[in-house]
Short mmCIF file of C-alpha atoms in Angstrom, two decimals:
data_model
loop_
_atom_site.label_atom_id
_atom_site.label_comp_id
_atom_site.label_asym_id
_atom_site.label_seq_id
_atom_site.Cartn_x
_atom_site.Cartn_y
_atom_site.Cartn_z
CA MET Z 1 -64.13 10.46 -16.08
CA LYS Z 2 -67.34 11.33 -14.21
CA GLU Z 3 -69.08 8.31 -15.73
CA ARG Z 4 -66.29 6.03 -14.56
CA ARG Z 5 -66.46 7.54 -11.06
CA ASP Z 6 -70.24 7.12 -10.96
CA SER Z 7 -69.88 3.59 -12.27
CA LEU Z 8 -67.41 2.77 -9.49
CA ARG Z 9 -69.82 4.21 -6.92
CA VAL Z 10 -72.61 1.99 -8.26
CA LEU Z 11 -70.33 -1.05 -8.18
CA VAL Z 12 -69.28 -0.35 -4.57
CA ALA Z 13 -72.92 -0.01 -3.52
CA ALA Z 14 -73.76 -3.28 -5.27
CA ALA Z 15 -70.77 -5.05 -3.71
CA GLN Z 16 -71.79 -3.82 -0.26
CA SER Z 17 -75.23 -5.33 -0.92
CA GLY Z 18 -73.66 -8.72 -1.56
CA ASP Z 19 -73.18 -8.65 -5.34
CA GLN Z 20 -70.05 -10.78 -5.88
CA HIS Z 21 -69.86 -9.87 -9.57
CA ALA Z 22 -69.67 -6.17 -8.68
CA LEU Z 23 -66.96 -6.91 -6.12
CA MET Z 24 -64.88 -8.81 -8.66
CA GLU Z 25 -65.37 -6.06 -11.26
CA ILE Z 26 -63.90 -3.51 -8.85
CA VAL Z 27 -60.94 -5.81 -8.18
CA ARG Z 28 -60.53 -6.21 -11.95
CA ARG Z 29 -60.46 -2.43 -12.42
CA PHE Z 30 -57.62 -2.12 -9.92
CA ASP Z 31 -55.71 -5.04 -11.47
CA PRO Z 32 -53.38 -2.80 -13.54
CA LEU Z 33 -52.26 -1.04 -10.35
CA ILE Z 34 -51.74 -4.37 -8.59
CA LYS Z 35 -49.69 -5.71 -11.52
CA LYS Z 36 -47.60 -2.53 -11.64
CA VAL Z 37 -46.73 -2.90 -7.96
CA LYS Z 38 -46.03 -6.63 -8.32
CA ARG Z 39 -43.40 -5.98 -10.98
CA LYS Z 40 -41.41 -3.97 -8.43
CA MET Z 41 -41.20 -6.87 -5.97
CA ILE Z 42 -38.89 -9.85 -5.92
CA PHE Z 43 -40.44 -12.87 -7.58
CA GLN Z 44 -40.99 -14.87 -4.39
CA GLU Z 45 -43.10 -12.10 -2.82
CA ARG Z 46 -45.29 -11.23 -5.80
CA GLU Z 47 -48.14 -13.66 -5.19
CA ASP Z 48 -48.25 -12.90 -1.47
CA LEU Z 49 -48.37 -9.17 -2.18
CA GLU Z 50 -51.12 -9.58 -4.77
CA GLN Z 51 -53.22 -11.63 -2.36
CA GLU Z 52 -52.63 -9.10 0.42
CA ILE Z 53 -53.67 -6.19 -1.80
CA VAL Z 54 -56.80 -7.95 -3.07
CA GLU Z 55 -57.85 -8.86 0.48
CA LYS Z 56 -57.38 -5.26 1.62
CA LEU Z 57 -59.19 -3.96 -1.45
CA ILE Z 58 -62.18 -6.14 -0.63
CA ARG Z 59 -62.17 -4.95 3.00
CA VAL Z 60 -62.03 -1.31 1.85
CA ILE Z 61 -64.85 -1.86 -0.65
CA LEU Z 62 -67.10 -3.41 1.96
CA ALA Z 63 -66.29 -0.82 4.64
CA TYR Z 64 -66.29 2.34 2.51
CA ASP Z 65 -69.08 4.75 3.48
CA ILE Z 66 -70.63 5.51 0.13
CA ASN Z 67 -73.13 7.93 1.72
CA VAL Z 68 -70.50 10.44 2.79
CA PRO Z 69 -70.80 13.43 0.45
CA ALA Z 70 -67.16 13.44 -0.55
CA ASP Z 71 -65.36 13.22 -3.82
CA PHE Z 72 -65.25 9.52 -4.67
CA THR Z 73 -61.57 9.84 -5.46
CA SER Z 74 -61.00 9.34 -1.73
CA PHE Z 75 -61.84 5.68 -2.31
CA ARG Z 76 -59.17 5.41 -4.98
CA LYS Z 77 -56.70 7.28 -2.78
CA CYS Z 78 -57.34 4.84 0.04
CA ILE Z 79 -56.50 1.90 -2.21
CA ARG Z 80 -53.40 3.55 -3.64
CA GLU Z 81 -52.19 4.47 -0.15
CA PHE Z 82 -52.51 0.88 0.99
CA VAL Z 83 -50.59 -0.35 -2.05
CA ARG Z 84 -47.81 2.15 -1.36
CA GLU Z 85 -47.67 1.09 2.30
CA ALA Z 86 -47.54 -2.58 1.34
CA VAL Z 87 -44.52 -1.93 -0.85
CA GLU Z 88 -42.81 0.15 1.84
CA ILE Z 89 -43.26 -2.63 4.39
CA ARG Z 90 -41.53 -5.07 2.06
CA CYS Z 91 -38.84 -2.53 1.04
CA PRO Z 92 -38.47 -0.30 4.10
CA SER Z 93 -35.56 1.82 2.93
CA PRO Z 94 -34.22 3.11 -0.39
CA GLU Z 95 -31.06 1.06 0.14
CA GLU Z 96 -33.11 -2.14 0.09
CA THR Z 97 -34.24 -2.28 -3.49
CA CYS Z 98 -36.86 -4.62 -4.76
CA PRO Z 99 -36.14 -5.66 -8.32
#
């Protein structure tokens, strides 16, 4: 797990330096989470949601302060929190279910 965390840190640093391949690798690593969330949405909203999540993910990657001596899981938590919020915006209450 530590290797994966360190690897993600290296990828974020590379992406922040302009490495597009590193940026796309990070997006690829979060793809299972994106797909999981998409399955919960109605069909018509899936592509919009995916695009919204990827755009936010890229913004978070580029803005994340990698020099802060914190557990790098805060980066993952930030992404997961955004995904949760995106779903809540589209399905604001438990009565409004998204298939």
